[in-house]
Structures are given as structure tokens and as C-alpha cells.
PDB file of N, CA and C in Angstrom:
ATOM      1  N   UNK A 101     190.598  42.000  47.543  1.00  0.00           N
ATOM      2  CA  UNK A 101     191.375  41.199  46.606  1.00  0.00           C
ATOM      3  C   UNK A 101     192.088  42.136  45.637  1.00  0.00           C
ATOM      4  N   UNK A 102     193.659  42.135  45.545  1.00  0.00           N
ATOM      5  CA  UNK A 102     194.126  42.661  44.553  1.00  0.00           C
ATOM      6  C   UNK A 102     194.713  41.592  43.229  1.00  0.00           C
ATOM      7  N   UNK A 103     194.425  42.200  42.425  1.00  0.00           N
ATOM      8  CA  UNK A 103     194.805  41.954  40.944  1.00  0.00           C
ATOM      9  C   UNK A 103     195.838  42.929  40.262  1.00  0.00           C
ATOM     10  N   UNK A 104     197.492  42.164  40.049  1.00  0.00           N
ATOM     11  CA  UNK A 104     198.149  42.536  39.846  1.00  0.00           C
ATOM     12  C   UNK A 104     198.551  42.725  38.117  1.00  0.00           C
ATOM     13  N   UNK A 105     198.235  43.828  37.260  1.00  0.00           N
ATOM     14  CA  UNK A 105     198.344  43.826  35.882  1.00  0.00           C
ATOM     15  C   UNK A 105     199.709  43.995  35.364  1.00  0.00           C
ATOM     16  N   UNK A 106     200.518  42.979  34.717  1.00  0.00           N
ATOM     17  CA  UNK A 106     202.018  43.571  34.141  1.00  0.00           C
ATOM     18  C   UNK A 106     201.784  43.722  33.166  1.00  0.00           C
ATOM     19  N   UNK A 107     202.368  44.969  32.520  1.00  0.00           N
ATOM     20  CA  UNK A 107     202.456  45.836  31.239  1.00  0.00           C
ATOM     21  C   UNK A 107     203.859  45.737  31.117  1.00  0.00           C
ATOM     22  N   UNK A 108     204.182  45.172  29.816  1.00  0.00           N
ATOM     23  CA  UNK A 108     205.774  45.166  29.291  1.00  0.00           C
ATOM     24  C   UNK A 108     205.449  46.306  27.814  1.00  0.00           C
ATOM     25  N   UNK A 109     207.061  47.094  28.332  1.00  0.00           N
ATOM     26  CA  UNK A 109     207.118  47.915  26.933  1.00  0.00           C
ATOM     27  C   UNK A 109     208.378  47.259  26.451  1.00  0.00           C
ATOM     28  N   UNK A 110     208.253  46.963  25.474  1.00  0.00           N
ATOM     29  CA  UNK A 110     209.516  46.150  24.409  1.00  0.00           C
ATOM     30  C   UNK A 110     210.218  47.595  23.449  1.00  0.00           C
ATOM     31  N   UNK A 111     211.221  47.926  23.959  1.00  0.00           N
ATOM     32  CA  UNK A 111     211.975  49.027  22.291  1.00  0.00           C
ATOM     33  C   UNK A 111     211.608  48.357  21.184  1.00  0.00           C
ATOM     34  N   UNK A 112     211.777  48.845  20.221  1.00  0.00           N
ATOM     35  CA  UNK A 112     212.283  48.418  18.760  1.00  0.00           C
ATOM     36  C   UNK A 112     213.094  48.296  17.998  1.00  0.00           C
ATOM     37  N   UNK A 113     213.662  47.942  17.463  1.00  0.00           N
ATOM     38  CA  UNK A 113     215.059  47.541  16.770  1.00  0.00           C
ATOM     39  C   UNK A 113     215.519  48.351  15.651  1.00  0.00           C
ATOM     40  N   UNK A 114     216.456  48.605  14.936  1.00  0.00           N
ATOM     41  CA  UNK A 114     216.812  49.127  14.203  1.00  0.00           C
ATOM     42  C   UNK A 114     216.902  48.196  12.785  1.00  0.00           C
ATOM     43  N   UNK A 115     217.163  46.557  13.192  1.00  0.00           N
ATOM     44  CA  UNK A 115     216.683  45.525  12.518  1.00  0.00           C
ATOM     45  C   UNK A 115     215.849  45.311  11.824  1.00  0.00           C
ATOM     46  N   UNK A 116     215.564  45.467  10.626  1.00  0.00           N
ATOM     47  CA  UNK A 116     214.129  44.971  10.320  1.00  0.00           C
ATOM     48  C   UNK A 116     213.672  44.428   9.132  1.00  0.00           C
ATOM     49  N   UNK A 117     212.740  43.652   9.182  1.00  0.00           N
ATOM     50  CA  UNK A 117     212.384  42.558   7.382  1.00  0.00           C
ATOM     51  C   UNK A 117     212.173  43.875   6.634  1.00  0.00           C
ATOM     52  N   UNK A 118     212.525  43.621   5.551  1.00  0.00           N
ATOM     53  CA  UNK A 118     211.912  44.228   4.350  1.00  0.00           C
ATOM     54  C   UNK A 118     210.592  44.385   3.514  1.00  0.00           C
ATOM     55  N   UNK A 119     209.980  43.972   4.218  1.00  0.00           N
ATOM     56  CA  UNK A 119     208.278  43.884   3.844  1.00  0.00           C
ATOM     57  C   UNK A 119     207.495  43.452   5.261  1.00  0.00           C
ATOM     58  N   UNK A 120     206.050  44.090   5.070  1.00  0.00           N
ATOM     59  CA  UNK A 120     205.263  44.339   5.893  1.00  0.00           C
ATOM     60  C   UNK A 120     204.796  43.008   6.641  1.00  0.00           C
ATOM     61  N   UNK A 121     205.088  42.912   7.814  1.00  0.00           N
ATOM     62  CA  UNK A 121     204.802  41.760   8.719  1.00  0.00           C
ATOM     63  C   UNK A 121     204.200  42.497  10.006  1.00  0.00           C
ATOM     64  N   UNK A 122     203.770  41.698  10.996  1.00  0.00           N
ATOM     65  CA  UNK A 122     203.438  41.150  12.275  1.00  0.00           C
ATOM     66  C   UNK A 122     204.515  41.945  12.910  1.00  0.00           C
ATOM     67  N   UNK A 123     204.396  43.103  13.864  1.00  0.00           N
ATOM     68  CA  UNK A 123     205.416  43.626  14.521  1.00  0.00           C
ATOM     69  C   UNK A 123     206.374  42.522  15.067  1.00  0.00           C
ATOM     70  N   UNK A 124     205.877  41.885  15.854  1.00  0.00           N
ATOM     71  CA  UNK A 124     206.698  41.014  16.556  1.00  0.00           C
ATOM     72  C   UNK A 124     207.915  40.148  15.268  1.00  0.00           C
ATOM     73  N   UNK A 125     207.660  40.209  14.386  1.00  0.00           N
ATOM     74  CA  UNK A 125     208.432  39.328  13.384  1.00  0.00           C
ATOM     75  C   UNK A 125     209.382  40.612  12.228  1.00  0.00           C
ATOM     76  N   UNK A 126     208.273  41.524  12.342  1.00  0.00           N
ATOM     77  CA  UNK A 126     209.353  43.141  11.802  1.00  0.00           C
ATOM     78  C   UNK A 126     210.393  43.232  12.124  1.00  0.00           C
ATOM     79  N   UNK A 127     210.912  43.135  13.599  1.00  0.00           N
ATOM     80  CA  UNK A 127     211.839  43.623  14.480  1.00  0.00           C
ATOM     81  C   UNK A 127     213.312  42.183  13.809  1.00  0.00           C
ATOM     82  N   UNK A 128     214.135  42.436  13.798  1.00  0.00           N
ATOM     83  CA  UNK A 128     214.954  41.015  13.711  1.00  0.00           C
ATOM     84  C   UNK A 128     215.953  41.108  14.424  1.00  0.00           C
ATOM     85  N   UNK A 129     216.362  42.318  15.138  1.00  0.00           N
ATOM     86  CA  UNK A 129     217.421  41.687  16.221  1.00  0.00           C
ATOM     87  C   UNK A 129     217.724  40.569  16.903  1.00  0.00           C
ATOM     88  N   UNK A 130     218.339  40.143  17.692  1.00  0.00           N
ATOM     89  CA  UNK A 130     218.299  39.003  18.736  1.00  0.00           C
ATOM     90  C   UNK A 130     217.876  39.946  19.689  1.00  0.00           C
ATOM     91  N   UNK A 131     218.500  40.526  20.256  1.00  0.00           N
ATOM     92  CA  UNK A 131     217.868  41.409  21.545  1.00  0.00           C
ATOM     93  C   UNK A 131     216.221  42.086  21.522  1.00  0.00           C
ATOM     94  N   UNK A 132     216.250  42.088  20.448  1.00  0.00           N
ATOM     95  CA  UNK A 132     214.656  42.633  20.565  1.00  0.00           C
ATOM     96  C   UNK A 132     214.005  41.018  20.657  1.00  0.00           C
ATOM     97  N   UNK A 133     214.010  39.677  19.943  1.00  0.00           N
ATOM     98  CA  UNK A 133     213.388  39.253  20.161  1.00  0.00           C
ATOM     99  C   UNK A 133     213.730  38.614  21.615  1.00  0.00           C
ATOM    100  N   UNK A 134     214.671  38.630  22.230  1.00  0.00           N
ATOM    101  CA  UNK A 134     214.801  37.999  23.637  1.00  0.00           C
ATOM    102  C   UNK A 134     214.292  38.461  24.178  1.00  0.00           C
ATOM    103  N   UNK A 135     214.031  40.205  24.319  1.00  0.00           N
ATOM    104  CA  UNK A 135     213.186  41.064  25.012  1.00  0.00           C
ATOM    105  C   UNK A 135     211.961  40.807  25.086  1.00  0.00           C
ATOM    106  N   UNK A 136     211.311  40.657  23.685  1.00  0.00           N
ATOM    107  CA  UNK A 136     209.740  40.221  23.459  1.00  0.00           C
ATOM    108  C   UNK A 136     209.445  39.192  24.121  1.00  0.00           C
ATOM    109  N   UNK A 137     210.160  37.819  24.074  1.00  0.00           N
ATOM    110  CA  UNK A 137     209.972  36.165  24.548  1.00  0.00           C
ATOM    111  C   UNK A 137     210.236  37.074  26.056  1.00  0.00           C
ATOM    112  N   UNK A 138     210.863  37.254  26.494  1.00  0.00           N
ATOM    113  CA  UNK A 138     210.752  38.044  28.071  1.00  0.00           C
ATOM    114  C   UNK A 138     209.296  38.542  28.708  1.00  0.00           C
ATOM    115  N   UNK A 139     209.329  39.348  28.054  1.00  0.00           N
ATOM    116  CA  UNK A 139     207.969  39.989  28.424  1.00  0.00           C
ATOM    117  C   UNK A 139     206.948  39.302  28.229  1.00  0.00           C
ATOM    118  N   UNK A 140     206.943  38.701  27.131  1.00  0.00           N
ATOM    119  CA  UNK A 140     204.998  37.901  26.855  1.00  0.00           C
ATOM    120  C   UNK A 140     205.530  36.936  28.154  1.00  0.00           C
ATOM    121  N   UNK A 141     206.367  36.704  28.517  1.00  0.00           N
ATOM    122  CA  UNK A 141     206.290  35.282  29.391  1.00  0.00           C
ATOM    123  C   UNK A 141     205.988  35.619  30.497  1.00  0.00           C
ATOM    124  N   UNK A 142     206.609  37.622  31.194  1.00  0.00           N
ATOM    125  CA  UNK A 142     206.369  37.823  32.419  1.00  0.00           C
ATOM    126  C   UNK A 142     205.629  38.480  32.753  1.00  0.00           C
ATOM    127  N   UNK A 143     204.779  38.962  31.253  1.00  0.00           N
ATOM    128  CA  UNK A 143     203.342  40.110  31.664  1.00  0.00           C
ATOM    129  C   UNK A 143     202.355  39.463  31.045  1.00  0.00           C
ATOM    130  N   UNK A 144     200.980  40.060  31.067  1.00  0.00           N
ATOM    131  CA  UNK A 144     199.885  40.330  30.982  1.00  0.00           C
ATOM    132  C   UNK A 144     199.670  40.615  29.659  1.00  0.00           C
ATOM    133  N   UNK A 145     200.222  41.814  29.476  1.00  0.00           N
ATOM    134  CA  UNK A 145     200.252  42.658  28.136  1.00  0.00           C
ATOM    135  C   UNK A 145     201.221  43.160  27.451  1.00  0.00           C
ATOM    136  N   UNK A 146     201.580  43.321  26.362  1.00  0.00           N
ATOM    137  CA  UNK A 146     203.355  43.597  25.898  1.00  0.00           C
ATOM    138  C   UNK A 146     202.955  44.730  24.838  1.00  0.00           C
ATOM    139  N   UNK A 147     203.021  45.767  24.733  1.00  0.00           N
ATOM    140  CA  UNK A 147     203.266  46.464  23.509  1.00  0.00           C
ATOM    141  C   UNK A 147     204.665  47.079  23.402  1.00  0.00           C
ATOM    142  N   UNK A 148     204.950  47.361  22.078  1.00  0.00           N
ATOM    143  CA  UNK A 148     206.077  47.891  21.185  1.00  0.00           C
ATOM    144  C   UNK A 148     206.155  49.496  21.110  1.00  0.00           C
ATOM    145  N   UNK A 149     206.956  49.903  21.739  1.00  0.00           N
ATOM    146  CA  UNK A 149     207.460  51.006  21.686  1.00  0.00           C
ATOM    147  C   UNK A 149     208.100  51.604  20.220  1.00  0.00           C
ATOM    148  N   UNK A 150     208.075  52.178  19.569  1.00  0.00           N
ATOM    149  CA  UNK A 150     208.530  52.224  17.820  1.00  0.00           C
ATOM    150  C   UNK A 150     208.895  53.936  17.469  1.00  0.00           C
ATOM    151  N   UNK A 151     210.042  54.351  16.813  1.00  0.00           N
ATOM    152  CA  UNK A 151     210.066  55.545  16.872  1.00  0.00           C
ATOM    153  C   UNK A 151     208.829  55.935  16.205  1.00  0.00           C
ATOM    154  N   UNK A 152     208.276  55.408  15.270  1.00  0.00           N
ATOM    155  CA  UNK A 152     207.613  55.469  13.807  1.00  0.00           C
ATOM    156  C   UNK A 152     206.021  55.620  14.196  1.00  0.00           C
ATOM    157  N   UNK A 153     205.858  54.332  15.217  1.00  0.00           N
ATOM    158  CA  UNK A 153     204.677  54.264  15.026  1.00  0.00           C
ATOM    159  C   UNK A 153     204.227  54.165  16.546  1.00  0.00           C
ATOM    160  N   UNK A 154     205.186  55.154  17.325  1.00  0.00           N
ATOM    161  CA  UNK A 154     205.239  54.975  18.571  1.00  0.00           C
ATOM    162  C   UNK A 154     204.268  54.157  19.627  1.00  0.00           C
ATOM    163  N   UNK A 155     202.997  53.279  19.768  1.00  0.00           N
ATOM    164  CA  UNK A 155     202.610  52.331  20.715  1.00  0.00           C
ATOM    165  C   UNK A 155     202.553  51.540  19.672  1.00  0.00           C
ATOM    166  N   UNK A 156     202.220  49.786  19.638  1.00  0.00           N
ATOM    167  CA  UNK A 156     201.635  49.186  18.966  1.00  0.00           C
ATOM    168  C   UNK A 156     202.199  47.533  19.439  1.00  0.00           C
ATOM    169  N   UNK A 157     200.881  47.108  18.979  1.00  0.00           N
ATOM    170  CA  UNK A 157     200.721  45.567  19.785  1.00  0.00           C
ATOM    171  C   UNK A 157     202.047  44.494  18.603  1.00  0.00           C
ATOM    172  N   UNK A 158     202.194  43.710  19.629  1.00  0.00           N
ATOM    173  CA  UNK A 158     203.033  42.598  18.724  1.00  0.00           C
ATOM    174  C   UNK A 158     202.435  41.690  17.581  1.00  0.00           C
ATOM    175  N   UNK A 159     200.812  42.014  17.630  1.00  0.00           N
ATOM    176  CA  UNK A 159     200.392  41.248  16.157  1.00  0.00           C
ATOM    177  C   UNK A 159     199.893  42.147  15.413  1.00  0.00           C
ATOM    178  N   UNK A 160     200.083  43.653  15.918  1.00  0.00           N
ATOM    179  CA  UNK A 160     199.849  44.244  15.038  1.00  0.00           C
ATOM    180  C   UNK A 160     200.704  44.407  13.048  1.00  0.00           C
ATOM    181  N   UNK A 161     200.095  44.198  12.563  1.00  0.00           N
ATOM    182  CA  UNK A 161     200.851  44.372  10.616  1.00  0.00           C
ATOM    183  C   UNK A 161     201.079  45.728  10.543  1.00  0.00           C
ATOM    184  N   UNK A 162     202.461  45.957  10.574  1.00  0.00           N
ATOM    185  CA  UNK A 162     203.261  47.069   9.817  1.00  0.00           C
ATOM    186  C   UNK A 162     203.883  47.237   8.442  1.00  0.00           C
ATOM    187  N   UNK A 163     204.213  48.066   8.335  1.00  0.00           N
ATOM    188  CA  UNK A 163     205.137  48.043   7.272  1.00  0.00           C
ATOM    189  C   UNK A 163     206.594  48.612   7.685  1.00  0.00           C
ATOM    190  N   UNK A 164     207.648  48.310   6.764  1.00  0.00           N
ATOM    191  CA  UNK A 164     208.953  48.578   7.095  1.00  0.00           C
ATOM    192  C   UNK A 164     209.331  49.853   7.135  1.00  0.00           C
ATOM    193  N   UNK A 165     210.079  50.612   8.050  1.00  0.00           N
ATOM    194  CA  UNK A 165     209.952  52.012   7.701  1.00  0.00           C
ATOM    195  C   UNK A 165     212.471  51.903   8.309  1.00  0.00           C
ATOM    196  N   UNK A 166     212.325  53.430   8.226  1.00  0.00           N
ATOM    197  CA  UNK A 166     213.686  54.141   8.164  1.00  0.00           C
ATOM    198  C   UNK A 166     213.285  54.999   9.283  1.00  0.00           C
ATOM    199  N   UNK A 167     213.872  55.127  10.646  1.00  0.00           N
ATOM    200  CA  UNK A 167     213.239  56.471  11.362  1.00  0.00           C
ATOM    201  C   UNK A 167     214.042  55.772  12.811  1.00  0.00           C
ATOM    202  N   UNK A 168     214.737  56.911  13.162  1.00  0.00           N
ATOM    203  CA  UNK A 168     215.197  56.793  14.584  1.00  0.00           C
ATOM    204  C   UNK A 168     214.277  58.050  15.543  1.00  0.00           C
ATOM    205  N   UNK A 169     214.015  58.320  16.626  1.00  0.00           N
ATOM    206  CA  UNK A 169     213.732  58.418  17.568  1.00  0.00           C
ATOM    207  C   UNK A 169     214.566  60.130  17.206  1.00  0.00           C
ATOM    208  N   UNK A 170     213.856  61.329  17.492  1.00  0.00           N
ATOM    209  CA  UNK A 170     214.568  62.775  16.914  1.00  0.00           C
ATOM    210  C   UNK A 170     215.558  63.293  17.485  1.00  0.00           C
ATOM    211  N   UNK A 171     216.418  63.613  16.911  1.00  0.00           N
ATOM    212  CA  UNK A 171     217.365  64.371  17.607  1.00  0.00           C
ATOM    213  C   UNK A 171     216.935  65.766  18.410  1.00  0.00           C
ATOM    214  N   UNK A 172     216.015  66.699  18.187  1.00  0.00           N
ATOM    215  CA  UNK A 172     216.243  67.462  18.636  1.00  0.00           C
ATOM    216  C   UNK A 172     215.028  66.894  20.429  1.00  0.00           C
ATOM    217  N   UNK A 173     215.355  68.149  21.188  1.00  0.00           N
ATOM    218  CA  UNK A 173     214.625  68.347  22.642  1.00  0.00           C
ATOM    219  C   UNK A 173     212.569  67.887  22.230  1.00  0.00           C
ATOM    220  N   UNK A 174     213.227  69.197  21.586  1.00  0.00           N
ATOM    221  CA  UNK A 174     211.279  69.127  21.397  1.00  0.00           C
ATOM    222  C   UNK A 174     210.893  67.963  20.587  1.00  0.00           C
ATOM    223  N   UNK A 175     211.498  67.616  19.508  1.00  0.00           N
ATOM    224  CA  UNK A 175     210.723  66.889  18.892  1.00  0.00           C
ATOM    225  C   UNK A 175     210.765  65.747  19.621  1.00  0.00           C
ATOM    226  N   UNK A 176     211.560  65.006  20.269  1.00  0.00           N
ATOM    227  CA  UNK A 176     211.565  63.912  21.406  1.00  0.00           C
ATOM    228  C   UNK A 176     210.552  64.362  22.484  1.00  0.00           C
ATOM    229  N   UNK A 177     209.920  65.278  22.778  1.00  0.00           N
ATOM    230  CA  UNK A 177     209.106  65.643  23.790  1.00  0.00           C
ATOM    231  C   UNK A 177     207.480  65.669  23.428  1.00  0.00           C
ATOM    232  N   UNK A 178     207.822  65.618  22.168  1.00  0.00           N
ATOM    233  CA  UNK A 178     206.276  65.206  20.889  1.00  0.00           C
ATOM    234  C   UNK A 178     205.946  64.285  20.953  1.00  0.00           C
ATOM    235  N   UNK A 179     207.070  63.477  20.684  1.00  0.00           N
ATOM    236  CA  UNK A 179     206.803  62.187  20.378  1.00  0.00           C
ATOM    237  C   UNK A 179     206.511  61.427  21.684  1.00  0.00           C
ATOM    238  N   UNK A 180     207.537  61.485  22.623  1.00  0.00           N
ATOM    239  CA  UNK A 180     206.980  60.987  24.052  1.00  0.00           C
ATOM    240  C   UNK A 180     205.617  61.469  24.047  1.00  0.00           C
ATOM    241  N   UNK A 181     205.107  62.876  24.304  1.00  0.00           N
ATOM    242  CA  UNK A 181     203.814  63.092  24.606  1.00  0.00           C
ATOM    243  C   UNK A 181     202.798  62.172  23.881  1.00  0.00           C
ATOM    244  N   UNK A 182     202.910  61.901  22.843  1.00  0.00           N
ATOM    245  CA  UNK A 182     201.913  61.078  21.811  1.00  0.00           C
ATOM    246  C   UNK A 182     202.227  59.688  22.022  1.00  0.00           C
ATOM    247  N   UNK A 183     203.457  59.274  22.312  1.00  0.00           N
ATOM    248  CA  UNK A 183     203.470  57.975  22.641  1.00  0.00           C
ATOM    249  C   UNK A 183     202.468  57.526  24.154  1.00  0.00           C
ATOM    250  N   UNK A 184     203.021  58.315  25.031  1.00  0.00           N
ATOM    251  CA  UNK A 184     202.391  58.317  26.020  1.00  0.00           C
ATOM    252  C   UNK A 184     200.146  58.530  26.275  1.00  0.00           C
ATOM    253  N   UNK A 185     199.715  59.661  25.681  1.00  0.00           N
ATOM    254  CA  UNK A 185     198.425  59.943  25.118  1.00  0.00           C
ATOM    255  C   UNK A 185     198.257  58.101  24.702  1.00  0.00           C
ATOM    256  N   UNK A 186     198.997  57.688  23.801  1.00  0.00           N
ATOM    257  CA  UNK A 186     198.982  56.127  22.957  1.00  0.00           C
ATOM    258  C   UNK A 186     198.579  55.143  24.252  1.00  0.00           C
ATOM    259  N   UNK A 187     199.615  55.277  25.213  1.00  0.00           N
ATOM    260  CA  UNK A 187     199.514  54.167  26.675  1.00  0.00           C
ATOM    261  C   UNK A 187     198.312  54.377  27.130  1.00  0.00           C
ATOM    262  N   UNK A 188     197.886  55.736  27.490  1.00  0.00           N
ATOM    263  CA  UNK A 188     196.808  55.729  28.393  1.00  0.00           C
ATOM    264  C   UNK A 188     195.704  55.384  27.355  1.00  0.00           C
ATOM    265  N   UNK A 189     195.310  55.597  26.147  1.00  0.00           N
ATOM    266  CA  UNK A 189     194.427  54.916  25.580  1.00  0.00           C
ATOM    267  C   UNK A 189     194.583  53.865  25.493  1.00  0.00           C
ATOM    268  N   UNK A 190     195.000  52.536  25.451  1.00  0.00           N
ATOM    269  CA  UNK A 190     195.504  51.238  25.349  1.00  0.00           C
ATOM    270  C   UNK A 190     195.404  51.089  26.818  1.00  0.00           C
ATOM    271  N   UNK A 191     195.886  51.792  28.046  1.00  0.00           N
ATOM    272  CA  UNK A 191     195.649  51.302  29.220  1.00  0.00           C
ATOM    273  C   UNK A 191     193.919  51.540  29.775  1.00  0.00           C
ATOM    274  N   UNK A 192     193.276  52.293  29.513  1.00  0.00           N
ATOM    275  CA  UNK A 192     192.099  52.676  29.885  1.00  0.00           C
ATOM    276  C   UNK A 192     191.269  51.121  29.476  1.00  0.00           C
ATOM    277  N   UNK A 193     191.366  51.301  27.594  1.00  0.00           N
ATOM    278  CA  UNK A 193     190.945  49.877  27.467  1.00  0.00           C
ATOM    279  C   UNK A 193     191.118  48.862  28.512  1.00  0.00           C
ATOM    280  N   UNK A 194     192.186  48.453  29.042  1.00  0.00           N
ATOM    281  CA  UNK A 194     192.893  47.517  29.657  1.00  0.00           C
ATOM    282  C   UNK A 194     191.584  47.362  30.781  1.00  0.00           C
ATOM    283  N   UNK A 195     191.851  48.575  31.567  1.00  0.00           N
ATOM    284  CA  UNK A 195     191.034  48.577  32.857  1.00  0.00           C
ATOM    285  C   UNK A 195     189.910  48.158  32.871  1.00  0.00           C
ATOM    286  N   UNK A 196     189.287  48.700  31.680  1.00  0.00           N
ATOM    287  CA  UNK A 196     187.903  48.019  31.647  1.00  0.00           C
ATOM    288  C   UNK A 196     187.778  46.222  31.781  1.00  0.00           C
ATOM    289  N   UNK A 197     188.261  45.675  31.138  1.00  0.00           N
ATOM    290  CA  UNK A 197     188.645  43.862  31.497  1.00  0.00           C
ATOM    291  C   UNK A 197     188.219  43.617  33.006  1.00  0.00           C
ATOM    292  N   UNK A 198     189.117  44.844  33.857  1.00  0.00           N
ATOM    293  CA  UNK A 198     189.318  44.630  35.109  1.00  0.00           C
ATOM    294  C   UNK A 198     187.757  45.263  36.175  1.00  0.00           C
ATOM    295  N   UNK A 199     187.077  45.525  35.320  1.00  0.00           N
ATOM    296  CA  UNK A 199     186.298  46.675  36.195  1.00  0.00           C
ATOM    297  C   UNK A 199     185.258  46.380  37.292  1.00  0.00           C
ATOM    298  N   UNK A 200     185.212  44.747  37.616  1.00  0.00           N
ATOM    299  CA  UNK A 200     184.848  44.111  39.025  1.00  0.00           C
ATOM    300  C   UNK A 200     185.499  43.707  39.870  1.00  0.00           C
ATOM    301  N   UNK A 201     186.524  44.262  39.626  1.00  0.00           N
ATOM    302  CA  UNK A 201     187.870  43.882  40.623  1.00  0.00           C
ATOM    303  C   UNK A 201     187.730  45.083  41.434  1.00  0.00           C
ATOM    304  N   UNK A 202     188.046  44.771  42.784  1.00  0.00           N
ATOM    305  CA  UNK A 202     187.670  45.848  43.650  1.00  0.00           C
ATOM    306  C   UNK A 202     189.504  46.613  43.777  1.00  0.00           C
ATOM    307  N   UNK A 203     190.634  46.342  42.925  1.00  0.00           N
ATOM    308  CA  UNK A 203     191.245  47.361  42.907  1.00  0.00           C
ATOM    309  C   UNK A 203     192.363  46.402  42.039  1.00  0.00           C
ATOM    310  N   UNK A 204     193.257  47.112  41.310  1.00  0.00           N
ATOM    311  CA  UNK A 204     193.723  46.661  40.261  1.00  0.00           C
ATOM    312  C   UNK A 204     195.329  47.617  41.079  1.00  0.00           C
ATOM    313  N   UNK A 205     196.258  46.889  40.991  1.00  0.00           N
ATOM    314  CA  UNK A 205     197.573  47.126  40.943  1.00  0.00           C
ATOM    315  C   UNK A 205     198.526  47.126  39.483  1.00  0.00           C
ATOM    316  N   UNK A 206     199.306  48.240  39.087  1.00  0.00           N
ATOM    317  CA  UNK A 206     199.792  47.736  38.237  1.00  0.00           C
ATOM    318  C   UNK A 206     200.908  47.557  37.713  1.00  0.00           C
ATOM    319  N   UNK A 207     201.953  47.253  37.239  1.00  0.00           N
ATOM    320  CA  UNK A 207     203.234  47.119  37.395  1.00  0.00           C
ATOM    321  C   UNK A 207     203.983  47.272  36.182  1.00  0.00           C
ATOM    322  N   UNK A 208     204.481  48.436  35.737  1.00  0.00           N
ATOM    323  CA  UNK A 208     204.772  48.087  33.922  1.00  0.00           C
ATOM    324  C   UNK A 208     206.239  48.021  34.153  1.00  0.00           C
ATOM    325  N   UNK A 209     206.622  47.272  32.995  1.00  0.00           N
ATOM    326  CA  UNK A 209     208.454  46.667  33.081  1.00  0.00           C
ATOM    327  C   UNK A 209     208.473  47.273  31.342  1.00  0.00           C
ATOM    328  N   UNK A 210     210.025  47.521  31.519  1.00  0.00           N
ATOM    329  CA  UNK A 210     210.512  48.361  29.943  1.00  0.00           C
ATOM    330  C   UNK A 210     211.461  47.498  29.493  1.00  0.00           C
ATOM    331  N   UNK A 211     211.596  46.690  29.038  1.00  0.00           N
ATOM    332  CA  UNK A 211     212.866  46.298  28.380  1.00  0.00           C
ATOM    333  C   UNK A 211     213.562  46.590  27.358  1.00  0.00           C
TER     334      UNK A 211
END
């Protein structure tokens, strides 16, 4: 028996409230939230991609920040690395849910 897990990564917006909310309600684009209503509808699991606070769940409480994604090579290669380190901790969790399933497929979508 396979069990198919969808993982949605949502960007983040450049949009955002002025005081500390609920990621999912931080973001105020239209496109970010069409993205979000996308994903919770076609995965499993949805986290937020963020220059700032690079992984983090949609009910997670933030605060408002100023910060694009770095210009230079390396520092974009930091931040991926740590964003990424971020997934596989958040995905490991995940697996465990799954861990009588005799094999887990998994499928992540980026919007």
C-alpha cells in the first residue's frame, strides 16, 4: 500500500499587515493568498517559504519584517542551505505520522 504525502511550499509576499499576525493573514497579496487557498486544498501540508524567517507554518504568529531574499551568490546559498536543513526537520517530523505505512511517496508542489 502506498501513501501519497503532498507538501506545498507557498513564497511570500512582499505585501504585508503592519502588526504581528498568523502567517497566513501577514502575507496580503492576492497572489499569495490564491497560492495558499491552492495548496491547503491540494496538499497535505503547506508551509511558507519567507526570506526572513525562511520555513514556517501558515498559523504560525509572526511579526512584520522589511527583507528580500540577498542579493549576493553566497548569501542566497545560506539561506537556501538553512531553509532547506528547516524542510528536512519539518519533513522528518512529518514521516513519523506515517511510520506504519509500509512506504510513503512524496510529492512537494511550489507555488
Amino acid at each position: 500500500m502506498t501513501k501519497e504525502i503532498k507538501i506545498a511550499l507557498v513564497g511570500c509576499g512582499k505585501a504585508k499587515a503592519d502588526t504581528p499576525r498568523k502567517a497566513r493573514e501577514l502575507y496580503t497579496s492576492q497572489l499569495f493568498q490564491k497560492s495558499l487557498k491552492h495548496a491547503e486544498r491540494t496538499s497535505d501540508y503547506v508551509f511558507i517559504v519567507s526570506a526572513f524567517h525562511h520555513l514556517i507554518q501558515p498559523n504560525d504568529t509572526i511579526q512584520p519584517y522589511d527583507r528580500e531574499l540577498p542579493a549576493s551568490l553566497r548569501e542566497r546559498e545560506d539561506w537556501a542551505g538553512r531553509t532547506a536543513s528547516m524542510f528536512d526537520q519539518a519533513y522528518a517530523k512529518l514521516v513519523k505520522v506515517f511510520i506504519n505505512l509500509s512506504k510513503v511517496d512524496l510529492k512537494i508542489s511550489i507555488y
